[in-house]
Coordinates of C-alpha atoms in Angstrom, one line a residue:
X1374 CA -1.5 37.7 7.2
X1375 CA -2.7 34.2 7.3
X1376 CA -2.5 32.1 4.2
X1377 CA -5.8 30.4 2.4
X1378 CA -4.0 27.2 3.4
X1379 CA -3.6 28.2 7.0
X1380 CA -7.1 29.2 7.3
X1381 CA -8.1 25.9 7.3
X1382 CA -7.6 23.5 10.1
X1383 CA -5.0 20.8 9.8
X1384 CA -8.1 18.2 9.7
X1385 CA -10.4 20.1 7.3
X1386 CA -7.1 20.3 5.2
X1387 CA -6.5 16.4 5.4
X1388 CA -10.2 15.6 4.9
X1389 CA -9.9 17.4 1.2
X1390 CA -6.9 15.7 0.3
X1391 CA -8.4 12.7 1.1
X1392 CA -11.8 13.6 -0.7
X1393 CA -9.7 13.9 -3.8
X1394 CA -7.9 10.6 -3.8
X1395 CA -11.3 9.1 -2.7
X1396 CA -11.9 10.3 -6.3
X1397 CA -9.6 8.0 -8.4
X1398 CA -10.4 5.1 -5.6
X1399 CA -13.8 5.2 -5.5
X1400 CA -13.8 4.8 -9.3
X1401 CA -10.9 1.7 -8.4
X1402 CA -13.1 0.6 -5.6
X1403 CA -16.1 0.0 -8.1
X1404 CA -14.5 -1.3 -10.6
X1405 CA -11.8 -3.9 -8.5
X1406 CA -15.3 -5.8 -8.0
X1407 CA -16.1 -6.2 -11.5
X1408 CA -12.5 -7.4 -12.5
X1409 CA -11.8 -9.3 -9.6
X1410 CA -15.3 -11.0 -10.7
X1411 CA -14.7 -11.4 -14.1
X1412 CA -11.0 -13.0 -13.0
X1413 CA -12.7 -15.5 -10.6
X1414 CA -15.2 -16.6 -12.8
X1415 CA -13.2 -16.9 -16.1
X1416 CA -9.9 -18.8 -14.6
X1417 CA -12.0 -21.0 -12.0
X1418 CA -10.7 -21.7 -8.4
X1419 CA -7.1 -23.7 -9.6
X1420 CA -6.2 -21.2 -12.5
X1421 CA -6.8 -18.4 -10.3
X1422 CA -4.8 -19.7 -8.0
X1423 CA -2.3 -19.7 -10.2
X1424 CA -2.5 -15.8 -10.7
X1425 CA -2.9 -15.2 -7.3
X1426 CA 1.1 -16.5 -6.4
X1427 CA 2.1 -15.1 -9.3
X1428 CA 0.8 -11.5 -8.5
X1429 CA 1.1 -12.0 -4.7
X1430 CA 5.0 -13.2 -5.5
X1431 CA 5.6 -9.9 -7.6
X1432 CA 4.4 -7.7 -4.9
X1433 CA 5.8 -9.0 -2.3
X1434 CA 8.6 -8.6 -3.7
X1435 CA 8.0 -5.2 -4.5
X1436 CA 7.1 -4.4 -1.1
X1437 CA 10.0 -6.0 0.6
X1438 CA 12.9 -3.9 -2.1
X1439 CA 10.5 -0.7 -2.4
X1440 CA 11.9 2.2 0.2
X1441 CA 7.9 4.3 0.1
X1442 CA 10.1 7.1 -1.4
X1443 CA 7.3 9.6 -1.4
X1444 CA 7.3 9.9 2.8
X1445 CA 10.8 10.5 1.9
X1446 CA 10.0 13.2 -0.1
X1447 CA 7.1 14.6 2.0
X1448 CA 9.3 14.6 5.5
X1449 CA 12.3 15.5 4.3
X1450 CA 11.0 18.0 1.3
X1451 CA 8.9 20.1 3.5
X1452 CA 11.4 21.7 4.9
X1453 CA 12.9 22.8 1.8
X1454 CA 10.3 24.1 0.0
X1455 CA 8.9 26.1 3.5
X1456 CA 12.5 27.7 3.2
X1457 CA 12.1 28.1 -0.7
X1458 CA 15.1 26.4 -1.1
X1459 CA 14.5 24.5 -5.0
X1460 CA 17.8 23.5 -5.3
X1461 CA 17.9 21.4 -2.5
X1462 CA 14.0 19.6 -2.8
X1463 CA 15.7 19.0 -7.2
X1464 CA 18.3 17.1 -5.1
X1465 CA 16.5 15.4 -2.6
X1466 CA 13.9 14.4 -5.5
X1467 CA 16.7 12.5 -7.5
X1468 CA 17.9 10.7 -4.5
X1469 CA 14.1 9.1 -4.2
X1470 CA 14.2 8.7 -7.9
X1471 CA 17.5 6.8 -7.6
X1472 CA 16.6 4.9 -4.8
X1473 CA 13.2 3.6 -6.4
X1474 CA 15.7 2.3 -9.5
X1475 CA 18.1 0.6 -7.2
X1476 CA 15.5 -1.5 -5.4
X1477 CA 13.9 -2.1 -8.9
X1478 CA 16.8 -3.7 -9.9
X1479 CA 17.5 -5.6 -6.6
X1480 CA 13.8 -6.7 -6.7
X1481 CA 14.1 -8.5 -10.5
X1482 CA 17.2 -10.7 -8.8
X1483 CA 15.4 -11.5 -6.2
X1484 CA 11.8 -12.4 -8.2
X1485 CA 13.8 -14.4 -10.7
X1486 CA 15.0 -16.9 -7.4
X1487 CA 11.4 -16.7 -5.8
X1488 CA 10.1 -17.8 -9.3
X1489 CA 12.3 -20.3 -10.1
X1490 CA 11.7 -21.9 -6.7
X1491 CA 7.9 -21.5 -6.9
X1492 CA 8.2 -23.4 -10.7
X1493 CA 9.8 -26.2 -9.4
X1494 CA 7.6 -26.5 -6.1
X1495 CA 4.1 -26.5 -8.2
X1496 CA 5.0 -27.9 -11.9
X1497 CA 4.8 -24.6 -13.5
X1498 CA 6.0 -25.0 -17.1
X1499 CA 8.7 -23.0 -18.4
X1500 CA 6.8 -20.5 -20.1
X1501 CA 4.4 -20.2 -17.7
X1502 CA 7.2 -19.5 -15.7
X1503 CA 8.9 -16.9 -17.7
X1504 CA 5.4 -15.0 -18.3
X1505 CA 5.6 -14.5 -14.3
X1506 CA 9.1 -13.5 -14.3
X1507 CA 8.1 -11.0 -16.9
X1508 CA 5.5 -9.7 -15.3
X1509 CA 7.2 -9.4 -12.5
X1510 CA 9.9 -7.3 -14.1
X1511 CA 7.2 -4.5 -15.5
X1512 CA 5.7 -4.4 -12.0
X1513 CA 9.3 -4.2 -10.5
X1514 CA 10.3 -1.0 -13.1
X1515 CA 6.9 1.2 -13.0
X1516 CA 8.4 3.0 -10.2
X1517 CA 6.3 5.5 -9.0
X1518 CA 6.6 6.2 -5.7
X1519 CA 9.0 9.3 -6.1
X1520 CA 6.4 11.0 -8.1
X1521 CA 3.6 10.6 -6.0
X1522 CA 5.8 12.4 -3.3
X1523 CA 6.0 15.0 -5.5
X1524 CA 2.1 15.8 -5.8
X1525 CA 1.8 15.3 -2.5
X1526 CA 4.6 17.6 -1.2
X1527 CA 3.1 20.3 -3.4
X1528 CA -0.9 19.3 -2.1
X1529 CA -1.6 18.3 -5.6
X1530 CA -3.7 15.3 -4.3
X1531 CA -6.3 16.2 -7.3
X1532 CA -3.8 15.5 -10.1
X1533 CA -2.6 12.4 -8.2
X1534 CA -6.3 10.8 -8.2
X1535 CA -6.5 11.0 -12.0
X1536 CA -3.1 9.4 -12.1
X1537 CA -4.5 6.6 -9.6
X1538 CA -7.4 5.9 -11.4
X1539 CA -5.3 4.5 -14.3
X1540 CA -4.7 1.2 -12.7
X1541 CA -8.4 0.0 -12.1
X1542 CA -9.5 1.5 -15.4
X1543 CA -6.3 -0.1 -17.4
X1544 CA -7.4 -3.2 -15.3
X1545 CA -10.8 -3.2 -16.1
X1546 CA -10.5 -3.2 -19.8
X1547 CA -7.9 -5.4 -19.4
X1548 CA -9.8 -8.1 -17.9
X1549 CA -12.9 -7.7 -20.2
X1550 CA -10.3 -8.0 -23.4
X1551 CA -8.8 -11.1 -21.4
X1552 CA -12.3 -12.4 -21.4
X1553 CA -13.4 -11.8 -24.7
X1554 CA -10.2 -13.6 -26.1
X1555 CA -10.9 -16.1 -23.6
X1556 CA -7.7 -15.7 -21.9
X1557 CA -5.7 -17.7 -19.5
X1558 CA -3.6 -16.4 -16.9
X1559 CA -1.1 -14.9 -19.5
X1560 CA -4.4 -12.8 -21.1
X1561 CA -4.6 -10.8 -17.3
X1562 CA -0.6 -11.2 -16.3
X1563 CA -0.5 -8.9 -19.5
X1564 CA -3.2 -6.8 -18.5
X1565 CA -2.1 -6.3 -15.1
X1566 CA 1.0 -5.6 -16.5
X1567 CA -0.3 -2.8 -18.8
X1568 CA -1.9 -1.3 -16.4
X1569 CA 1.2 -0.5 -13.8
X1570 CA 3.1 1.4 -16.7
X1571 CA 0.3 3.3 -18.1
X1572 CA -0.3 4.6 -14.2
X1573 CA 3.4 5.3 -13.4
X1574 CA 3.4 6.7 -16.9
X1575 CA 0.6 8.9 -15.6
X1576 CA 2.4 9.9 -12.9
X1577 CA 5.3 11.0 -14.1
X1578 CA 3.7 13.3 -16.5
X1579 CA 1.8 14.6 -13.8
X1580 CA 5.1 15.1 -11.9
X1581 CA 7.2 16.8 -14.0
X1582 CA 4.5 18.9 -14.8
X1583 CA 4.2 20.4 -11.1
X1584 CA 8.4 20.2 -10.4
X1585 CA 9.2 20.3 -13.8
X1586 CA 13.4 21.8 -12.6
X1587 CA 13.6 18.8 -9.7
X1588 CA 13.7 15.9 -12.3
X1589 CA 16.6 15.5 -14.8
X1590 CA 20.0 14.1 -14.8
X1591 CA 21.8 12.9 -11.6
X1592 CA 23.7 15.5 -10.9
X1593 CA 23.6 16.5 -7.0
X1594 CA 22.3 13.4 -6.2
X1595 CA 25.4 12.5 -3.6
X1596 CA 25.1 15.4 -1.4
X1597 CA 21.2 14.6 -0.7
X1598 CA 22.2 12.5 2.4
X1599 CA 24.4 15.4 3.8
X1600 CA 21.9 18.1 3.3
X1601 CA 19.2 15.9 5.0
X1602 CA 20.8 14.5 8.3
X1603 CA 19.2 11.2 9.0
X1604 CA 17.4 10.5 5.6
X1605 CA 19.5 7.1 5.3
X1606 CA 17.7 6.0 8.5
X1607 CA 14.3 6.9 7.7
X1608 CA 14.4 5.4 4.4
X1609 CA 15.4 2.4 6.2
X1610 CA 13.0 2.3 8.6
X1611 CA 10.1 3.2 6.0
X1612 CA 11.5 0.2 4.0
X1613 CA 11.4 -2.2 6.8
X1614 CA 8.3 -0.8 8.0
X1615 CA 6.5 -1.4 4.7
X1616 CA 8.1 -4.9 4.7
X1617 CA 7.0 -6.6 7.8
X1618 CA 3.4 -4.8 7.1
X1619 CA 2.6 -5.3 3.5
X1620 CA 5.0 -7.7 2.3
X1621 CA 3.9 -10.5 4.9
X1622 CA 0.2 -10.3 4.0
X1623 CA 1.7 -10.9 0.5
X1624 CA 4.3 -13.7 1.6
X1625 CA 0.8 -15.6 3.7
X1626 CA -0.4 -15.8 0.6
X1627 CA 2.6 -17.7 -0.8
X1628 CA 2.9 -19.5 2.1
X1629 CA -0.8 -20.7 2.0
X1630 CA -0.3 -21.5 -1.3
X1631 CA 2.8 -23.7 -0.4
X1632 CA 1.4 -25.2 2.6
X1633 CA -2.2 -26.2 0.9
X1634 CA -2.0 -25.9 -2.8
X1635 CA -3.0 -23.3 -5.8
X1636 CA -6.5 -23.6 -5.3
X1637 CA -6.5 -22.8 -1.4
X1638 CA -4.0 -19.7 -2.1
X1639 CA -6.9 -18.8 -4.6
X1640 CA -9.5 -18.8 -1.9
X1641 CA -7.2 -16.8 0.9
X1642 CA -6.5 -14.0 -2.1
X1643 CA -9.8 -13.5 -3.0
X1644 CA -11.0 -12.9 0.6
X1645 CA -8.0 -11.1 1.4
X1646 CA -8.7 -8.6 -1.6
X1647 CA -12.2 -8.3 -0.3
X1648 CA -11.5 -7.7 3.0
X1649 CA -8.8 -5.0 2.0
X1650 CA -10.9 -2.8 0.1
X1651 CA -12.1 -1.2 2.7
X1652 CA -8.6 -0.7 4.0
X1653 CA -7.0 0.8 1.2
X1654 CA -9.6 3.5 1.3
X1655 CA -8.7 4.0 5.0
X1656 CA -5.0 3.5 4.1
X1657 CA -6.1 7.0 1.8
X1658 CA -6.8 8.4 5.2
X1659 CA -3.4 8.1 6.3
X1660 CA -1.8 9.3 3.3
X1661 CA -4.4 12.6 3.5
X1662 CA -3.2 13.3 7.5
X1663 CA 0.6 12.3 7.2
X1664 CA 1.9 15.7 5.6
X1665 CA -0.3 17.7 7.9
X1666 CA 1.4 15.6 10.9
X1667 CA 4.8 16.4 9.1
X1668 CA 3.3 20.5 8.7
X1669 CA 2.1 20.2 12.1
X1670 CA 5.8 19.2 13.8
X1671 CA 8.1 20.9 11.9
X1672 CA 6.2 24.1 12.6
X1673 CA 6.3 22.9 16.3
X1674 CA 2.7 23.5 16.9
X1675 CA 2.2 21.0 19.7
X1676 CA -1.6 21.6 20.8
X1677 CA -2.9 21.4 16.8
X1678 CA -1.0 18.3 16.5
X1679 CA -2.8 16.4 19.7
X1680 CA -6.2 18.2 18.1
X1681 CA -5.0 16.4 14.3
X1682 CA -4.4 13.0 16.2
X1683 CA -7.8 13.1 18.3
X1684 CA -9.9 13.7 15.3
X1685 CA -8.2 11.1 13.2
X1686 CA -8.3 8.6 15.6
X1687 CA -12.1 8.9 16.4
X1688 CA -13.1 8.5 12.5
X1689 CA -10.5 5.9 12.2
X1690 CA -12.2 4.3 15.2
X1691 CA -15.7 4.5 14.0
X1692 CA -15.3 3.6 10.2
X1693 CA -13.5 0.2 11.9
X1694 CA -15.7 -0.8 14.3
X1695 CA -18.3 -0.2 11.4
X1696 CA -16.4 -2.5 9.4
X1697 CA -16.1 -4.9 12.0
X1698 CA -19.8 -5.3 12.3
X1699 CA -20.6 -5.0 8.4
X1700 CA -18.7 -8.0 7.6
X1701 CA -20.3 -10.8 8.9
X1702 CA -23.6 -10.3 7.3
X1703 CA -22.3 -9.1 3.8
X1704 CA -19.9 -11.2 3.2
X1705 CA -21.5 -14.3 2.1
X1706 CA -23.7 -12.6 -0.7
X1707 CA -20.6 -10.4 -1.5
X1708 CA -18.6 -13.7 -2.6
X1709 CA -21.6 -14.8 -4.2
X1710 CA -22.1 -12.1 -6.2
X1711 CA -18.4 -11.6 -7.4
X1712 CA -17.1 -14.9 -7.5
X1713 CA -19.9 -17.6 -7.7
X1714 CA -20.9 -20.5 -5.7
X1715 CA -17.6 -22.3 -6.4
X1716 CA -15.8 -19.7 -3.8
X1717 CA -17.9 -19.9 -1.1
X1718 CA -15.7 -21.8 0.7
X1719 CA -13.9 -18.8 1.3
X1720 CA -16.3 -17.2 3.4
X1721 CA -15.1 -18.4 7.0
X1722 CA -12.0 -16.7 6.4
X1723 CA -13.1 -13.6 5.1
X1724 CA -15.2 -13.2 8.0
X1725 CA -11.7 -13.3 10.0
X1726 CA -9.7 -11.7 7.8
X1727 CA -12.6 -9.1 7.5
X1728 CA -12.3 -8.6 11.4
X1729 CA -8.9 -8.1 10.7
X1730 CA -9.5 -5.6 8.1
X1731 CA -11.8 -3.5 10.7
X1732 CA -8.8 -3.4 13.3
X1733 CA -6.3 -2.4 10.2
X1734 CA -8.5 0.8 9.7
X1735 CA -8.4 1.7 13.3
X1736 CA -4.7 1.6 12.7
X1737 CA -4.3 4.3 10.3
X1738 CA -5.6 7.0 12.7
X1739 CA -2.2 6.5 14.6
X1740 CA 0.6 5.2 12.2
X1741 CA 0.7 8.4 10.8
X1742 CA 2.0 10.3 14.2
X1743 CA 4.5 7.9 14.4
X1744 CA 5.9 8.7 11.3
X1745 CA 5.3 12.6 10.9
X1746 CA 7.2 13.8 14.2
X1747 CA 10.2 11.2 13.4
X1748 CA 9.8 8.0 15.4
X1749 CA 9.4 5.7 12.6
X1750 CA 12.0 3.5 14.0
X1751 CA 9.0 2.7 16.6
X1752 CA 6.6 2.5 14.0
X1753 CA 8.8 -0.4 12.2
X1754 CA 9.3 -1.8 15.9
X1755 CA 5.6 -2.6 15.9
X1756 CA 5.2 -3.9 12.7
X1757 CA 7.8 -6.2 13.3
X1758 CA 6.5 -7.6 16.3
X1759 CA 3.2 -8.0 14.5
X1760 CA 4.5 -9.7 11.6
X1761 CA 6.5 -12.2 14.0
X1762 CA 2.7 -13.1 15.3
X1763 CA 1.2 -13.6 11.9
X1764 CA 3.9 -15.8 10.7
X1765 CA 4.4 -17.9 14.3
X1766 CA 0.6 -18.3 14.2
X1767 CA -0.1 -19.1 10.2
X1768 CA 2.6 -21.4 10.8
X1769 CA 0.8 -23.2 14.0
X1770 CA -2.4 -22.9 13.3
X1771 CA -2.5 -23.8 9.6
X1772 CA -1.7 -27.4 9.6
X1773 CA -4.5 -28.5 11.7
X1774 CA -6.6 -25.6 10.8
X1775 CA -5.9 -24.8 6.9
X1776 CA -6.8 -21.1 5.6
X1777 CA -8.4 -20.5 8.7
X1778 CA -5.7 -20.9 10.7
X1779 CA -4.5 -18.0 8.3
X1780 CA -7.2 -15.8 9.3
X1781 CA -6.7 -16.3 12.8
X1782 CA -3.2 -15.2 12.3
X1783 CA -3.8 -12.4 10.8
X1784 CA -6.7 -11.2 13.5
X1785 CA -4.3 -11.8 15.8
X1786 CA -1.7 -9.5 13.9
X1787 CA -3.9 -7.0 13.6
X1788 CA -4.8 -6.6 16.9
X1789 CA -1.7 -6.5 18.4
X1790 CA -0.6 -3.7 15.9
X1791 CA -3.5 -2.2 16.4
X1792 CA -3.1 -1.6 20.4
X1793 CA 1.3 -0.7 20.0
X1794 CA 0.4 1.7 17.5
X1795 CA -2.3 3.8 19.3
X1796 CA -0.6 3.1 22.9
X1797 CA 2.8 5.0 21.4
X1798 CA 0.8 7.8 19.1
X1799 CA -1.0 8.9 22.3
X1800 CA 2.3 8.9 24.9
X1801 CA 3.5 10.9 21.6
X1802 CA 1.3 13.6 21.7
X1803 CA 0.8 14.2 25.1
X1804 CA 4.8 14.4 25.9

């Protein structure tokens, strides 16, 4: 007798979960404007600056020590709970949980250096200084990742979208307090801040409300590697892979900032942001298809697989190319109306990094496969290669070219993930 679940098609089935985490970002997406507006305007182009290394810093650094625990969970965990086998997902659970910590803790060491560096490079003062380092601790410690593994093993991607919707909201009223008080950059470090515990907060709750046995105490947490052969390497891999892809977008930020100054780094962010956007709703996308590519190979159900990967990749390609051609026009009266005249310097290099953008959300149609049948080693390959280009090329380019150079970088990076990652996800499926 066929399940509810397996009456409906792998696609159909990754469409809804994606519908339901559309939910929480399409409130984010809306209201991301408004605070990135009222940021802009409120700090000006230097003091936004600022914020901009301070927050690209912290996440970079969160991206490079952060092991995406919750594909962890999802590849390894669906096998367990398929067999019914509690124990063992409790077990597995607590290793993600553990790992999260120990990066956290890595992370802080490594943000206090990157700080202290940065303070002495631009003249920060020491408090200024500390207030960074402090934020950067909260971000570093609202570990999350684990827990959003867990609503997405068990297909609770509803109960995840009210958790996600915390940060723009917490954000949002954050800013508009900030503004109010007439805040510097320590008014929205503090309200960014806020924001990322409420949301792991929320999702935590949420957690241990759906697996309310798998969280609890350490115990069992050793024998997770033996009773999932090859997790060390995946978590790995995902870690690296998440590195090179979005801890370098971070780290050109830095380096634009230390290459042409505060206000420059200011400019590249707020384009950046723009342009990405659209791509974290894509990126949504992925996260929808990836456990029905995990479903989909470990049930070894080759043909639904290559029918999951051709559907993907066509709407993956279309909203792109869509973005791709969108850009252009919008963007100039997009930075006008968000961030004033005073950034529309920017625009050249949002057109680029816009381009980018387009060729990012082709992308997601095919990283997915890659990960979901167990090559992620070639996933990481290609994200390597492509962050070697966008470094080699920011690093060419941007002396004779400024932020523009950076755009072109990042095109450039884009594109050549863009073709690896849909060359290997098609050789995939058709083996």
């Amino acid at each position: 007798m066929t399940s509810p679940l397996e009456a409906i098609s792998p696609f159909r089935r990754a469409l809804r979960n994606v519908g339901w985490l559309l939910t929480g970002k399409g409130v984010g997406a809306i209201l991301s404007i408004v605070y990135l507006a009222l940021a802009t305007r409120s700090l000006g182009v230097q003091t936004f600056g600022v914020f901009t290394l301070i927050l690209s810093t912290a996440q970079a650094v969160a991206a490079l020590v952060g092991f995406q625990t919750w594909q962890i969970v999802v590849r390894f965990g669906m096998a367990h709970r398929e067999r019914g086998s509690a124990a063992a997902l409790a077990r597995l659970i607590r290793f993600c949980l553990a790992l999260d910590i120990g990066g956290a803790l890595v992370g802080i060491i490594i943000a206090g250096v990157a700080l202290w560096l940065m303070q002495g490079h631009f003249g920060w003062s020491a408090g200024l200084a500390w207030q960074a380092f402090g934020f950067s601790v909260v971000l570093l410690l609202s570990v999350r990742s684990t827990a959003v593994g867990i609503l997405r093993l068990h297909d609770r991607f509803a109960i995840g979208a009210g958790a996600d919707a915390v940060t723009p909201i917490a954000r949002f009223v954050g800013a508009v307090i900030a503004v109010w008080q007439d805040a510097s950059v320590t008014g929205f470090l503090i309200a960014w801040a806020a924001a990322e515990v409420l949301t792991a907060t929320g999702y935590w709750i949420s957690a241990t409300r759906v697996a309310p046995h798998a969280i609890g105490g350490w115990r069992g947490v050793s024998g997770a590697p033996s009773e999932n052969p090859g997790i060390w390497h995946f978590a790995l891999v995902t870690n690296l892979n998440t590195t090179v892809n979005a801890a370098s977008r971070q780290f050109a930020v830095v380096l634009v900032g230390l290459l042409t100054g505060a206000a420059a780094a200011g400019n590249y962010r707020l384009a950046y942001q723009l342009s990405q956007s659209l791509v974290r709703l894509a990126d949504l996308f992925a996260r929808g298809v990836f456990p029905e590519v995990t479903r989909a190979h470990a049930s070894q159900r080759p043909e639904e697989l290559r029918k999951l990967v051709r559907q993907s990749a066509r709407l993956a390609l279309g909203v792109g190319l869509a973005t791709c051609l969108l850009v252009p026009p919008l963007g100039k009266p997009a930075l006008y109306l968000i961030a004033g005249e005073a950034y529309l310097g920017a625009f050249p290099v949002l057109v680029l990094l816009g381009l980018a953008a387009g060729l990012d959300i082709m992308a997601v149609g095919f990283e997915p496969v890659l990960l979901g049948t167990g090559h992620a080693a070639r996933a990481l390959r290609i994200r390597m290669f492509s962050a070697v280009v966008l470094f080699c090329l920011v690093v060419l380019l941007m002396p004779g070219f400024g932020i523009i150079g950076a755009g072109v970088a990042s095109l450039a990076a884009s594109a050549v993930a863009l073709i690896a990652l849909m060359r290997s996800a098609y050789a995939l499926t058709r083996a």
